[in-house]
C-alpha positions as a Markdown table, in Angstrom:
| # | Residue | x | y | z |
|---|---|---|---|---|
| 1 | Unk | -74.1 | -66.3 | 45.4 |
| 2 | Unk | -71.1 | -66.9 | 43.2 |
| 3 | Unk | -67.5 | -66.8 | 44.5 |
| 4 | Unk | -65.3 | -64.4 | 42.5 |
| 5 | Unk | -62.3 | -66.3 | 41.2 |
| 6 | Unk | -58.8 | -64.9 | 41.8 |
| 7 | Unk | -58.0 | -65.2 | 38.1 |
| 8 | Unk | -60.1 | -62.5 | 36.5 |
| 9 | Unk | -62.5 | -63.4 | 33.7 |
| 10 | Unk | -63.5 | -61.3 | 30.7 |
| 11 | Unk | -66.2 | -62.6 | 28.5 |
| 12 | Unk | -65.8 | -60.9 | 25.1 |
| 13 | Unk | -68.0 | -60.5 | 22.1 |
| 14 | Unk | -71.1 | -59.6 | 24.1 |
| 15 | Unk | -73.9 | -58.7 | 21.8 |
| 16 | Unk | -76.9 | -58.3 | 24.2 |
| 17 | Unk | -77.8 | -57.2 | 27.7 |
| 18 | Unk | -79.1 | -60.8 | 28.2 |
| 19 | Unk | -75.6 | -62.2 | 27.5 |
| 20 | Unk | -73.9 | -59.6 | 29.7 |
| 21 | Unk | -76.2 | -60.7 | 32.5 |
| 22 | Unk | -75.4 | -64.4 | 31.9 |
| 23 | Unk | -71.7 | -63.6 | 32.2 |
| 24 | Unk | -72.2 | -61.7 | 35.4 |
| 25 | Unk | -74.4 | -64.4 | 36.9 |
| 26 | Unk | -71.8 | -67.0 | 36.1 |
| 27 | Unk | -69.2 | -64.9 | 38.0 |
| 28 | Unk | -67.3 | -63.1 | 35.2 |
| 29 | Unk | -65.6 | -59.8 | 36.1 |
| 30 | Unk | -65.8 | -58.0 | 32.7 |
| 31 | Unk | -68.0 | -58.0 | 29.6 |
| 32 | Unk | -66.3 | -57.1 | 26.3 |
| 33 | Unk | -68.2 | -55.2 | 23.5 |
| 34 | Unk | -66.8 | -54.7 | 20.0 |
| 35 | Unk | -67.9 | -51.6 | 18.2 |
| 36 | Unk | -67.5 | -51.0 | 14.4 |
| 37 | Unk | -64.9 | -53.8 | 14.0 |
| 38 | Unk | -65.5 | -54.8 | 10.4 |
| 39 | Unk | -63.8 | -58.2 | 10.6 |
| 40 | Unk | -65.9 | -59.4 | 13.5 |
| 41 | Unk | -69.3 | -61.1 | 13.3 |
| 42 | Unk | -69.9 | -59.9 | 16.9 |
| 43 | Unk | -69.5 | -56.2 | 16.2 |
| 44 | Unk | -72.1 | -53.7 | 17.3 |
| 45 | Unk | -73.0 | -50.1 | 16.7 |
| 46 | Unk | -72.3 | -47.3 | 19.2 |
| 47 | Unk | -76.0 | -47.1 | 20.3 |
| 48 | Unk | -76.2 | -50.9 | 20.8 |
| 49 | Unk | -73.0 | -50.7 | 22.9 |
| 50 | Unk | -74.4 | -47.8 | 25.0 |
| 51 | Unk | -77.5 | -49.9 | 25.8 |
| 52 | Unk | -75.4 | -52.8 | 27.0 |
| 53 | Unk | -72.9 | -50.7 | 29.0 |
| 54 | Unk | -75.8 | -48.9 | 30.7 |
| 55 | Unk | -77.5 | -52.1 | 31.8 |
| 56 | Unk | -74.6 | -54.6 | 32.4 |
| 57 | Unk | -74.1 | -55.7 | 36.0 |
| 58 | Unk | -70.4 | -55.9 | 35.4 |
| 59 | Unk | -67.9 | -53.4 | 33.9 |
| 60 | Unk | -67.9 | -53.1 | 30.2 |
| 61 | Unk | -64.7 | -53.1 | 28.1 |
| 62 | Unk | -65.1 | -51.4 | 24.8 |
| 63 | Unk | -63.0 | -53.0 | 22.0 |
| 64 | Unk | -61.9 | -50.8 | 19.0 |
| 65 | Unk | -59.7 | -51.6 | 16.1 |
| 66 | Unk | -57.3 | -49.1 | 14.4 |
| 67 | Unk | -59.4 | -46.0 | 15.0 |
| 68 | Unk | -58.2 | -42.4 | 15.2 |
| 69 | Unk | -57.6 | -40.8 | 18.6 |
| 70 | Unk | -60.6 | -38.5 | 18.1 |
| 71 | Unk | -62.8 | -41.5 | 17.1 |
| 72 | Unk | -61.8 | -43.4 | 20.2 |
| 73 | Unk | -62.3 | -40.4 | 22.4 |
| 74 | Unk | -65.8 | -39.9 | 21.0 |
| 75 | Unk | -66.8 | -43.6 | 21.4 |
| 76 | Unk | -65.5 | -43.5 | 25.0 |
| 77 | Unk | -67.5 | -40.4 | 25.7 |
| 78 | Unk | -70.8 | -41.9 | 24.4 |
| 79 | Unk | -70.4 | -45.4 | 25.8 |
| 80 | Unk | -68.6 | -44.6 | 29.0 |
| 81 | Unk | -66.9 | -48.0 | 29.4 |
| 82 | Unk | -64.7 | -49.1 | 32.3 |
| 83 | Unk | -61.9 | -49.6 | 29.8 |
| 84 | Unk | -61.1 | -49.2 | 26.1 |
| 85 | Unk | -59.2 | -52.2 | 24.6 |
| 86 | Unk | -57.2 | -51.4 | 21.5 |
| 87 | Unk | -57.3 | -54.4 | 19.2 |
| 88 | Unk | -55.2 | -53.2 | 16.2 |
| 89 | Unk | -51.7 | -51.8 | 15.4 |
| 90 | Unk | -52.2 | -48.7 | 17.6 |
| 91 | Unk | -48.8 | -47.3 | 18.5 |
| 92 | Unk | -47.5 | -46.5 | 21.9 |
| 93 | Unk | -47.6 | -42.8 | 20.8 |
| 94 | Unk | -51.3 | -43.1 | 20.3 |
| 95 | Unk | -51.8 | -44.8 | 23.7 |
| 96 | Unk | -49.9 | -41.9 | 25.3 |
| 97 | Unk | -52.2 | -39.3 | 23.6 |
| 98 | Unk | -55.3 | -41.3 | 24.6 |
| 99 | Unk | -54.2 | -41.5 | 28.2 |
| 100 | Unk | -54.4 | -37.7 | 28.4 |
| 101 | Unk | -58.0 | -37.5 | 27.0 |
| 102 | Unk | -60.0 | -40.6 | 28.0 |
| 103 | Unk | -61.7 | -41.1 | 31.4 |
| 104 | Unk | -61.2 | -44.8 | 31.6 |
| 105 | Unk | -58.5 | -47.5 | 31.7 |
| 106 | Unk | -56.6 | -48.3 | 28.5 |
| 107 | Unk | -55.9 | -52.0 | 27.6 |
| 108 | Unk | -53.8 | -53.0 | 24.7 |
| 109 | Unk | -53.8 | -56.3 | 22.7 |
| 110 | Unk | -50.5 | -57.9 | 21.8 |
| 111 | Unk | -50.6 | -60.7 | 19.3 |
| 112 | Unk | -48.8 | -64.0 | 19.4 |
| 113 | Unk | -48.9 | -66.3 | 16.3 |
| 114 | Unk | -51.2 | -69.3 | 16.5 |
| 115 | Unk | -49.3 | -72.5 | 16.6 |
| 116 | Unk | -45.6 | -73.0 | 16.7 |
| 117 | Unk | -43.3 | -71.2 | 19.2 |
| 118 | Unk | -40.6 | -70.6 | 16.6 |
| 119 | Unk | -42.9 | -68.1 | 15.0 |
| 120 | Unk | -42.6 | -65.8 | 18.0 |
| 121 | Unk | -40.1 | -62.9 | 18.0 |
| 122 | Unk | -39.6 | -62.8 | 21.8 |
| 123 | Unk | -37.5 | -59.7 | 21.8 |
| 124 | Unk | -40.1 | -57.8 | 19.7 |
| 125 | Unk | -42.9 | -58.8 | 22.0 |
| 126 | Unk | -40.9 | -57.8 | 25.1 |
| 127 | Unk | -40.2 | -54.4 | 23.5 |
| 128 | Unk | -43.9 | -53.9 | 22.7 |
| 129 | Unk | -44.9 | -54.7 | 26.3 |
| 130 | Unk | -42.5 | -52.2 | 27.7 |
| 131 | Unk | -43.4 | -49.5 | 25.2 |
| 132 | Unk | -47.1 | -49.8 | 25.9 |
| 133 | Unk | -46.4 | -49.8 | 29.7 |
| 134 | Unk | -44.3 | -46.6 | 29.3 |
| 135 | Unk | -47.1 | -45.0 | 27.2 |
| 136 | Unk | -49.5 | -45.5 | 30.1 |
| 137 | Unk | -51.5 | -48.7 | 29.2 |
| 138 | Unk | -53.1 | -50.2 | 32.3 |
| 139 | Unk | -53.3 | -53.8 | 31.1 |
| 140 | Unk | -52.1 | -56.0 | 28.2 |
| 141 | Unk | -54.0 | -58.8 | 26.5 |
| 142 | Unk | -52.2 | -61.6 | 24.8 |
| 143 | Unk | -54.3 | -62.9 | 21.9 |
| 144 | Unk | -53.5 | -65.0 | 18.8 |
| 145 | Unk | -53.2 | -63.9 | 15.2 |
| 146 | Unk | -54.2 | -66.4 | 12.6 |
| 147 | Unk | -51.9 | -65.9 | 9.6 |
| 148 | Unk | -53.5 | -68.7 | 7.6 |
| 149 | Unk | -56.2 | -66.3 | 6.5 |
| 150 | Unk | -56.0 | -63.3 | 4.1 |
| 151 | Unk | -55.9 | -60.8 | 5.6 |
| 152 | Unk | -54.6 | -62.3 | 8.9 |
| 153 | Unk | -57.2 | -62.4 | 11.6 |
| 154 | Unk | -56.2 | -60.6 | 14.8 |
| 155 | Unk | -58.1 | -62.0 | 17.8 |
| 156 | Unk | -61.4 | -64.0 | 17.8 |
| 157 | Unk | -59.6 | -66.9 | 16.1 |
| 158 | Unk | -60.5 | -69.6 | 18.6 |
| 159 | Unk | -56.9 | -70.9 | 18.1 |
| 160 | Unk | -54.2 | -71.3 | 20.7 |
| 161 | Unk | -50.6 | -70.0 | 20.7 |
| 162 | Unk | -47.8 | -71.8 | 22.4 |
| 163 | Unk | -48.7 | -71.7 | 26.1 |
| 164 | Unk | -45.1 | -72.0 | 27.4 |
| 165 | Unk | -44.0 | -69.0 | 25.3 |
| 166 | Unk | -47.0 | -67.1 | 26.7 |
| 167 | Unk | -46.1 | -68.1 | 30.2 |
| 168 | Unk | -42.5 | -66.9 | 29.8 |
| 169 | Unk | -43.6 | -63.5 | 28.4 |
| 170 | Unk | -46.3 | -63.0 | 31.0 |
| 171 | Unk | -43.8 | -63.8 | 33.8 |
| 172 | Unk | -41.6 | -61.0 | 32.5 |
| 173 | Unk | -44.5 | -58.5 | 31.7 |
| 174 | Unk | -44.3 | -55.0 | 33.2 |
| 175 | Unk | -48.1 | -55.0 | 33.3 |
| 176 | Unk | -50.8 | -57.4 | 34.3 |
| 177 | Unk | -51.9 | -59.6 | 31.4 |
| 178 | Unk | -55.2 | -61.1 | 30.3 |
| 179 | Unk | -54.7 | -64.2 | 28.1 |
| 180 | Unk | -57.0 | -65.1 | 25.1 |
| 181 | Unk | -57.0 | -67.5 | 22.2 |
| 182 | Unk | -58.7 | -70.9 | 22.1 |
| 183 | Unk | -59.7 | -70.9 | 25.8 |
| 184 | Unk | -62.8 | -73.0 | 26.6 |
| 185 | Unk | -64.2 | -74.8 | 29.6 |
| 186 | Unk | -62.3 | -78.0 | 28.7 |
| 187 | Unk | -58.8 | -76.4 | 28.8 |
| 188 | Unk | -59.2 | -73.3 | 31.0 |
| 189 | Unk | -57.9 | -75.0 | 34.2 |
| 190 | Unk | -54.7 | -76.2 | 32.4 |
| 191 | Unk | -54.3 | -72.9 | 30.7 |
| 192 | Unk | -54.4 | -70.9 | 33.9 |
| 193 | Unk | -52.1 | -73.3 | 35.7 |
| 194 | Unk | -49.6 | -73.3 | 32.9 |
| 195 | Unk | -49.6 | -69.6 | 31.9 |
| 196 | Unk | -50.5 | -68.0 | 35.2 |
| 197 | Unk | -52.1 | -64.9 | 33.7 |
| 198 | Unk | -53.8 | -62.1 | 35.7 |
| 199 | Unk | -57.0 | -62.9 | 33.8 |
| 200 | Unk | -58.4 | -64.9 | 30.9 |
| 201 | Unk | -60.4 | -63.5 | 28.0 |
| 202 | Unk | -62.6 | -65.7 | 25.9 |
| 203 | Unk | -65.5 | -65.5 | 23.5 |
| 204 | Unk | -66.1 | -68.5 | 21.1 |
| 205 | Unk | -65.3 | -71.0 | 23.9 |
| 206 | Unk | -68.6 | -70.1 | 25.7 |
| 207 | Unk | -70.9 | -69.5 | 22.8 |
| 208 | Unk | -73.9 | -71.5 | 21.6 |
| 209 | Unk | -73.5 | -69.8 | 18.2 |
| 210 | Unk | -71.5 | -66.8 | 17.0 |
| 211 | Unk | -72.6 | -63.8 | 19.1 |
| 212 | Unk | -74.8 | -65.9 | 21.4 |
| 213 | Unk | -73.5 | -67.0 | 24.8 |
| 214 | Unk | -74.2 | -70.4 | 26.2 |
| 215 | Unk | -75.2 | -70.4 | 29.9 |
| 216 | Unk | -74.1 | -74.0 | 30.5 |
| 217 | Unk | -70.6 | -73.4 | 29.0 |
| 218 | Unk | -70.3 | -70.2 | 31.1 |
| 219 | Unk | -71.1 | -72.1 | 34.3 |
| 220 | Unk | -68.7 | -75.0 | 33.3 |
| 221 | Unk | -66.0 | -72.4 | 32.7 |
| 222 | Unk | -66.3 | -70.9 | 36.2 |
| 223 | Unk | -66.6 | -74.2 | 37.9 |
| 224 | Unk | -63.3 | -75.3 | 36.3 |
| 225 | Unk | -61.7 | -72.0 | 37.5 |
| 226 | Unk | -62.9 | -72.7 | 41.1 |
| 227 | Unk | -61.0 | -76.0 | 41.1 |
| 228 | Unk | -57.6 | -74.2 | 40.7 |
| 229 | Unk | -55.8 | -74.2 | 44.1 |
| 230 | Unk | -54.5 | -70.8 | 45.2 |
């Protein structure tokens, strides 16, 4: 019987019922499923996501990127996830509209540049956090944007941002924050102790190959989290 960690864990980029079960068995709290996200190698169709959401032992978070409000509502109706995570440049106004029509939590990704802290516009990120909170978002997720690619890659980069900048912003956040971007078993303990997020969110750090989870890495991850004193 696994012990649930106090820092919540979301394992993202789930592509099969098998991998959702692996995450649950290791002790993760949430499984993330991407649907129709063209830039991701881990993206699924709506029917595939329905199958996983119906069979996963842990709550499913549905990840969508720059979709219309009606598209999001329809995907949520079919898949019936625990939460919808908005990955793109969705506005606070759209979040406010969605809050009135969906029957699940709304999570919003906020992006910090991979690499150097001088790239981060702190006042802009603070304003975003407050605006999404005012619009009704339930959780925020800090992830990295990799501007070295064309077009820039939002999330799923496997790259870290500046942890001390993230820690400062999370400390000030009006909402609980999941932290993503380059987290893996080897650095998860240090990341949590430095950043002190509500939860962590990772994908490539626990994969055997793109879209396939590695049971040993999942277990190593959760073992490291259990070492953190509370």
